[in-house]
Short mmCIF file of C-alpha atoms in Angstrom, two decimals:
data_model
loop_
_atom_site.label_atom_id
_atom_site.label_comp_id
_atom_site.label_asym_id
_atom_site.label_seq_id
_atom_site.Cartn_x
_atom_site.Cartn_y
_atom_site.Cartn_z
CA MET A 270 33.44 -44.51 13.93
CA PRO A 271 31.35 -47.70 14.01
CA ALA A 272 28.83 -47.92 16.60
CA ASP A 273 27.84 -50.68 19.12
CA THR A 274 25.29 -53.05 17.50
CA SER A 275 22.78 -51.59 20.02
CA GLN A 276 22.88 -48.30 18.59
CA ARG A 277 22.79 -49.00 14.99
CA PRO A 278 19.82 -47.99 13.00
CA PRO A 279 18.15 -50.77 10.83
CA ALA A 280 19.31 -50.54 7.28
CA ASP A 281 15.95 -50.36 5.98
CA SER A 282 14.70 -47.73 8.62
CA ARG A 283 12.00 -45.42 6.83
CA GLY A 284 12.22 -42.62 9.33
CA THR A 285 12.45 -39.09 8.38
CA TRP A 286 15.45 -36.74 8.90
CA VAL A 287 14.35 -33.27 10.41
CA THR A 288 16.01 -30.11 8.96
CA LEU A 289 16.63 -26.95 10.73
CA ALA A 290 18.25 -23.90 9.90
CA ALA A 291 19.10 -20.23 10.87
CA SER A 292 21.48 -17.24 9.49
CA GLU A 293 22.65 -14.09 11.52
CA ARG A 294 24.41 -10.88 10.11
CA GLY A 295 27.58 -10.58 11.76
CA ALA A 296 28.35 -7.57 13.89
CA ALA A 297 31.19 -6.58 11.71
CA HIS A 298 28.82 -6.46 8.67
CA GLN A 299 26.70 -4.32 10.78
CA VAL A 300 29.36 -1.76 11.35
CA SER A 301 30.59 -1.93 7.63
CA GLY A 302 27.15 -1.70 6.16
CA LEU A 303 27.66 -5.22 4.28
CA PRO A 304 24.57 -7.70 4.17
CA ASN A 305 24.83 -11.12 5.41
CA GLN A 306 26.75 -12.72 2.67
CA ASP A 307 25.66 -16.41 3.95
CA ALA A 308 23.00 -18.41 2.67
CA VAL A 309 21.22 -21.64 3.67
CA GLN A 310 18.51 -24.07 2.03
CA ALA A 311 17.33 -27.06 3.41
CA GLY A 312 14.19 -29.39 2.82
CA PRO A 313 12.78 -32.82 1.91
CA ALA A 314 13.94 -34.58 -1.34
CA GLY A 315 11.73 -37.43 -2.01
CA PRO A 316 10.14 -39.43 0.88
CA HIS A 317 12.81 -40.37 3.13
CA ALA A 318 15.79 -38.23 2.19
CA VAL A 319 16.59 -34.56 3.08
CA VAL A 320 19.29 -31.85 1.64
CA ALA A 321 20.90 -29.16 3.32
CA ALA A 322 23.51 -26.56 2.16
CA VAL A 323 25.25 -23.60 3.77
CA ALA A 324 27.24 -21.33 1.80
CA ASP A 325 29.80 -18.42 2.86
CA GLY A 326 30.14 -15.55 0.39
CA HIS A 327 33.54 -14.12 0.73
CA GLY A 328 33.96 -10.86 2.04
CA HIS A 329 36.85 -9.36 0.28
CA ARG A 330 35.76 -6.31 -1.94
CA ARG A 331 36.90 -8.29 -4.83
CA HIS A 332 33.95 -10.55 -4.19
CA PHE A 333 31.33 -7.57 -4.30
CA ARG A 334 28.53 -9.98 -5.32
CA SER A 335 29.21 -12.80 -3.08
CA ALA A 336 25.63 -12.79 -1.16
CA ILE A 337 24.06 -13.43 -4.49
CA GLY A 338 26.88 -16.35 -5.06
CA ALA A 339 26.00 -17.87 -1.97
CA ALA A 340 22.26 -17.78 -2.60
CA LEU A 341 22.80 -19.31 -6.00
CA ALA A 342 25.22 -21.99 -4.55
CA VAL A 343 22.71 -23.39 -2.09
CA ALA A 344 19.70 -23.38 -4.46
CA VAL A 345 21.54 -25.32 -7.34
CA ALA A 346 23.34 -27.37 -4.56
CA CYS A 347 20.11 -28.87 -3.46
CA GLU A 348 18.55 -29.12 -6.66
CA ALA A 349 21.27 -31.45 -7.85
CA ALA A 350 21.61 -33.26 -4.28
CA ALA A 351 17.75 -33.98 -4.33
CA GLU A 352 18.53 -35.50 -7.70
CA LEU A 353 20.82 -37.90 -6.36
CA ALA A 354 18.88 -38.55 -3.21
CA VAL A 355 15.86 -40.45 -4.97
CA ARG A 356 18.45 -42.53 -6.05
CA LEU A 357 20.38 -43.42 -3.02
CA ASP A 358 18.93 -46.68 -2.38
CA VAL A 359 20.58 -48.07 -5.30
CA PHE A 360 23.94 -47.75 -4.24
CA GLU A 361 25.43 -50.71 -2.36
CA ALA A 362 28.79 -49.45 -1.34
CA ALA A 363 29.97 -46.37 0.04
CA GLU A 364 32.78 -46.31 -2.66
CA GLN A 365 30.13 -46.24 -5.29
CA LEU A 366 28.59 -43.23 -3.85
CA GLU A 367 31.53 -41.28 -3.45
CA SER A 368 32.73 -42.00 -6.87
CA GLU A 369 29.18 -40.45 -7.99
CA ALA A 370 29.75 -37.51 -5.64
CA LEU A 371 32.83 -36.64 -7.30
CA GLY A 372 32.25 -37.76 -10.63
CA ALA A 373 28.60 -36.45 -11.06
CA LEU A 374 27.26 -34.36 -8.22
CA VAL A 375 30.29 -31.94 -7.86
CA PRO A 376 30.36 -31.21 -11.62
CA THR A 377 26.94 -30.62 -11.73
CA ILE A 378 26.81 -28.14 -8.89
CA THR A 379 29.88 -26.51 -10.32
CA GLY A 380 28.24 -26.22 -14.05
CA ARG A 381 24.89 -25.20 -12.73
CA TRP A 382 26.53 -22.68 -10.50
CA ARG A 383 28.48 -21.09 -13.14
CA ALA A 384 25.47 -21.11 -15.37
CA THR A 385 23.26 -19.51 -12.74
CA VAL A 386 25.88 -16.87 -12.34
CA ALA A 387 26.10 -16.13 -15.95
CA ASP A 388 22.46 -15.62 -16.09
CA ASN A 389 22.67 -13.20 -13.19
CA LEU A 390 25.09 -11.15 -14.60
CA ALA A 391 23.23 -10.89 -17.90
CA ALA A 392 20.20 -9.80 -16.28
CA GLN A 393 21.98 -7.28 -14.17
CA PRO A 394 25.42 -6.21 -15.80
CA PHE A 395 28.16 -4.59 -13.65
CA THR A 396 27.43 -1.32 -12.75
CA ASP A 397 29.99 1.29 -13.66
CA GLU A 398 31.07 1.32 -9.68
CA GLU A 399 31.30 -2.36 -9.43
CA GLN A 400 33.58 -2.50 -12.71
CA ALA A 401 35.62 0.12 -10.77
CA ILE A 402 36.15 -2.50 -7.89
CA ARG A 403 37.30 -5.51 -10.09
CA ALA A 404 40.95 -6.39 -10.47
CA ARG A 405 42.23 -6.41 -14.07
CA GLY A 406 41.88 -9.54 -15.56
CA ASP A 407 39.22 -10.96 -13.05
CA ASP A 408 36.74 -13.55 -14.46
CA PRO A 409 33.49 -12.43 -13.57
CA LEU A 410 33.00 -15.34 -11.46
CA ILE A 411 35.23 -14.00 -8.72
CA ALA A 412 32.67 -11.20 -8.02
CA TYR A 413 30.29 -13.96 -6.99
CA GLY A 414 32.88 -16.25 -5.10
CA SER A 415 31.55 -18.39 -2.05
CA THR A 416 31.93 -21.63 -0.32
CA LEU A 417 29.70 -24.28 -0.17
CA LEU A 418 28.91 -27.29 2.45
CA LEU A 419 26.43 -29.84 1.41
CA ALA A 420 24.75 -32.82 2.92
CA VAL A 421 22.35 -35.47 1.23
CA ALA A 422 20.93 -37.80 4.02
CA GLY A 423 18.83 -40.89 3.49
CA CYS A 424 17.74 -44.20 5.16
CA ARG A 425 21.37 -45.77 4.85
CA TRP A 426 23.64 -43.16 3.61
CA LEU A 427 24.84 -39.80 4.08
CA VAL A 428 26.67 -38.07 1.65
CA LEU A 429 28.80 -34.90 2.46
CA VAL A 430 30.35 -32.78 -0.08
CA GLN A 431 32.37 -29.49 0.60
CA ILE A 432 34.38 -26.65 -0.88
CA GLY A 433 36.28 -24.05 1.53
CA ASP A 434 36.15 -23.86 5.04
CA GLY A 435 33.19 -24.15 7.46
CA ASP A 436 32.35 -27.13 9.35
CA ILE A 437 30.40 -30.39 9.03
CA VAL A 438 30.19 -32.49 12.34
CA GLY A 439 28.11 -35.68 12.95
CA ILE A 440 26.59 -35.82 16.30
CA GLN A 441 27.09 -39.53 17.61
CA PRO A 442 24.66 -40.87 20.45
CA GLY A 443 27.57 -40.83 23.13
CA GLY A 444 28.23 -37.46 22.25
CA ARG A 445 31.32 -37.64 20.48
CA ALA A 446 31.87 -35.49 17.18
CA LEU A 447 32.39 -37.37 13.93
CA LEU A 448 34.33 -35.52 11.19
CA PRO A 449 34.25 -37.50 8.21
CA VAL A 450 35.09 -35.03 5.70
CA PRO A 451 38.68 -34.71 4.97
CA SER A 452 40.38 -31.53 6.04
CA ASP A 453 42.10 -29.26 3.59
CA PRO A 454 45.81 -28.24 4.66
CA SER A 455 45.28 -25.32 2.00
CA LEU A 456 42.82 -23.62 4.42
CA ASP A 457 44.80 -21.47 6.61
CA GLY A 458 41.97 -19.17 8.52
CA VAL A 459 42.37 -16.02 5.78
CA GLN A 460 42.09 -17.60 2.47
CA THR A 461 39.98 -20.18 1.15
CA THR A 462 39.36 -22.56 -1.82
CA SER A 463 36.10 -21.21 -3.63
CA LEU A 464 33.15 -22.06 -6.13
CA CYS A 465 34.69 -19.23 -8.40
CA ALA A 466 38.14 -20.75 -8.93
CA PRO A 467 38.76 -21.97 -12.64
CA ARG A 468 39.13 -25.63 -11.34
CA ALA A 469 36.83 -25.66 -8.15
CA GLU A 470 35.65 -29.48 -8.86
CA GLU A 471 39.33 -30.27 -7.76
CA ASP A 472 38.88 -28.47 -4.47
CA PHE A 473 35.87 -30.23 -3.43
CA ARG A 474 36.15 -32.77 -0.60
CA VAL A 475 33.88 -35.75 -0.16
CA ALA A 476 32.54 -37.96 2.59
CA VAL A 477 29.99 -40.96 2.65
CA VAL A 478 28.72 -42.57 6.00
CA ASP A 479 27.30 -45.79 5.93
CA LEU A 480 24.08 -45.37 8.67
CA SER A 481 23.74 -48.95 9.02
CA CYS A 482 26.86 -49.37 10.59
CA THR A 483 27.74 -45.65 12.14
CA ALA A 484 24.71 -44.08 14.22
CA LEU A 485 24.21 -40.48 14.13
CA LEU A 486 21.78 -38.47 16.12
CA GLY A 487 22.14 -35.47 13.89
CA VAL A 488 24.42 -33.45 11.54
CA LEU A 489 25.79 -29.72 12.13
CA LEU A 490 26.73 -27.73 8.75
CA ALA A 491 28.01 -24.51 9.62
CA THR A 492 29.96 -21.46 8.06
CA ASP A 493 33.34 -20.42 9.88
CA GLY A 494 31.21 -17.65 11.64
CA TYR A 495 30.57 -20.51 13.99
CA GLY A 496 33.35 -22.06 14.57
CA ASN A 497 35.61 -18.87 14.87
CA ALA A 498 33.10 -18.05 17.94
CA GLN A 499 33.81 -20.94 20.01
CA ALA A 500 35.88 -20.12 23.04
CA ALA A 501 38.27 -22.95 22.85
CA GLY A 502 39.51 -25.62 20.07
CA PRO A 503 39.28 -28.05 19.47
CA TRP A 504 35.67 -27.50 19.81
CA ALA A 505 33.59 -30.09 17.75
CA ASP A 506 33.35 -32.67 20.86
CA ALA A 507 32.01 -30.14 23.10
CA VAL A 508 29.63 -28.79 20.73
CA SER A 509 28.45 -32.50 19.62
CA ASN A 510 28.10 -33.50 23.18
CA ASP A 511 26.02 -30.33 24.10
CA LEU A 512 23.69 -31.27 20.80
CA ALA A 513 23.34 -34.69 21.75
CA GLY A 514 21.80 -33.93 24.92
CA LEU A 515 19.43 -31.51 23.43
CA ILE A 516 18.57 -33.96 20.50
CA GLY A 517 17.75 -36.57 23.02
CA GLY A 518 15.58 -34.45 25.38
CA GLN A 519 13.95 -31.61 23.31
CA PRO A 520 11.35 -31.73 20.49
CA PRO A 521 12.56 -30.56 16.98
CA GLU A 522 10.30 -27.36 17.48
CA TRP A 523 12.44 -26.48 20.61
CA LEU A 524 15.65 -26.72 18.56
CA ALA A 525 14.13 -24.75 15.73
CA ALA A 526 13.14 -21.78 18.02
CA GLN A 527 16.95 -22.01 19.64
CA LEU A 528 18.77 -21.92 16.49
CA PRO A 529 18.49 -18.30 15.66
CA GLY A 530 19.43 -17.22 19.03
CA TRP A 531 22.93 -19.73 18.74
CA ALA A 532 23.71 -18.09 15.36
CA SER A 533 23.08 -14.41 16.82
CA ARG A 534 25.51 -15.05 19.83
CA CYS A 535 27.96 -16.46 17.48
CA ALA A 536 27.60 -13.54 14.86
CA SER A 537 27.68 -10.61 17.74
CA ALA A 538 30.64 -8.68 18.67
CA ASP A 539 31.41 -11.12 21.69
CA GLY A 540 31.51 -13.72 19.17
CA SER A 541 33.09 -14.15 15.61
CA ALA A 542 31.41 -10.81 14.64
CA ASP A 543 31.17 -12.89 11.21
CA ASP A 544 27.78 -13.97 9.50
CA THR A 545 27.09 -17.26 11.15
CA THR A 546 24.68 -19.75 9.41
CA ILE A 547 23.62 -23.12 11.00
CA ALA A 548 22.02 -26.44 9.36
CA LEU A 549 21.05 -28.86 11.70
CA LEU A 550 19.84 -32.28 10.64
CA ILE A 551 18.07 -34.46 13.13
CA ALA A 552 18.24 -38.23 12.14
CA PRO A 553 15.12 -40.55 12.40
CA SER A 554 17.00 -42.69 14.88
CA ALA A 555 17.29 -39.79 17.66
CA PRO A 556 15.06 -40.44 20.55
CA GLY A 557 11.45 -38.99 19.93
CA GLN A 558 12.13 -39.13 15.97
CA GLY A 559 10.38 -41.29 13.60
CA SER A 560 8.22 -41.71 10.40
CA GLU A 561 5.91 -39.22 11.94
CA ALA A 562 8.67 -36.58 12.78
CA PRO A 563 7.18 -32.92 12.30
CA THR A 564 8.29 -30.71 9.43
CA VAL A 565 9.84 -27.66 10.83
CA PRO A 566 9.79 -24.69 8.43
CA VAL A 567 13.32 -23.65 7.55
CA PRO A 568 14.17 -20.35 6.95
CA VAL A 569 16.24 -19.06 3.65
CA ALA A 570 18.87 -16.59 4.06
CA VAL A 571 19.78 -14.60 1.35
CA GLY A 572 22.35 -11.63 1.89
CA GLN A 573 22.88 -12.03 2.37
CA PRO A 574 39.68 -32.48 -1.76
CA ALA A 575 37.28 -33.66 -4.65
CA ARG A 576 40.01 -35.85 -3.37
CA ARG A 577 43.23 -33.82 -3.46
CA ARG A 578 44.83 -34.29 -6.71
CA PRO A 579 48.77 -34.75 -6.19
CA GLY A 580 51.24 -32.86 -7.89
CA ARG A 581 48.53 -29.81 -8.73
CA ALA A 582 50.80 -26.61 -9.06
CA GLY A 583 49.39 -22.85 -9.11
CA ARG A 584 46.43 -23.48 -7.35
CA TRP A 585 44.02 -20.41 -7.10
CA ARG A 586 43.30 -19.12 -3.85
CA SER A 587 40.39 -16.63 -3.25
CA ALA A 588 41.38 -13.06 -2.02
CA TRP A 589 38.76 -13.61 0.74
CA ARG A 590 39.44 -12.14 3.84
CA ARG A 591 37.48 -12.99 7.30
CA SER A 592 35.56 -9.99 8.04
#
């Protein structure tokens, strides 16, 4: 939603985004003995941009190496996103960036993820026990299945990329939520699209936000353990409103100290009981932020529609079930 002129950050602003993150093992996984199958990575990408990624490894037994798959996903996504981040200033229109994200960034991520999965499998072949779990005909990629949410934030442009479930919420100065990533009607709360699909590139959704005309205080990326823990829906506006007040009134160090507690409550038996991972990006335009914003260490947790093409039949869907 376009902001009032008084709220717009200058297009040539050289402030620095701050990235914070936390990940907690779900109560259900503690009971079952499963590890945290989420992963998160975030940090600077050049002098004025940051990247952040969260991934949720699927809990179904077919995806028995999904914790590794999620960790590989955030690593390759941040690497590829950093290569785009250093070129953000050359883009003059959101449509150009969207085309770049769909045509280059997404294929790079999926290609590198498949390659790193192959390397992992070559170094650690499936054990006899793992072979017994595999369904007949399963591609080895299925064992590593994961979702992925990615943000690339610079001075003018915010690029958002997603496959599978989870939530990306922009936090506007007035507290309203901005939900720029298109929804995927195929996500039914039980099954999800996945990096391990044979045509995963076609299941990515992309959004580009022009920060010169849309003011944001921050961006929240969260695995579905966070959203499923919220008491009532739709919850994005309430959470955005709360975060807008906190970002405006507290330093990043305070927010960094709170994030593990927020994730822990969502991951508890009183919340979703699912692994919960949060990445919070604080914009340079947020009150108290600027070019000298402090660098806050980001913990890395290891367990741990592309626009919808019309007329595509037979979509592969993960066997993952929320756990």
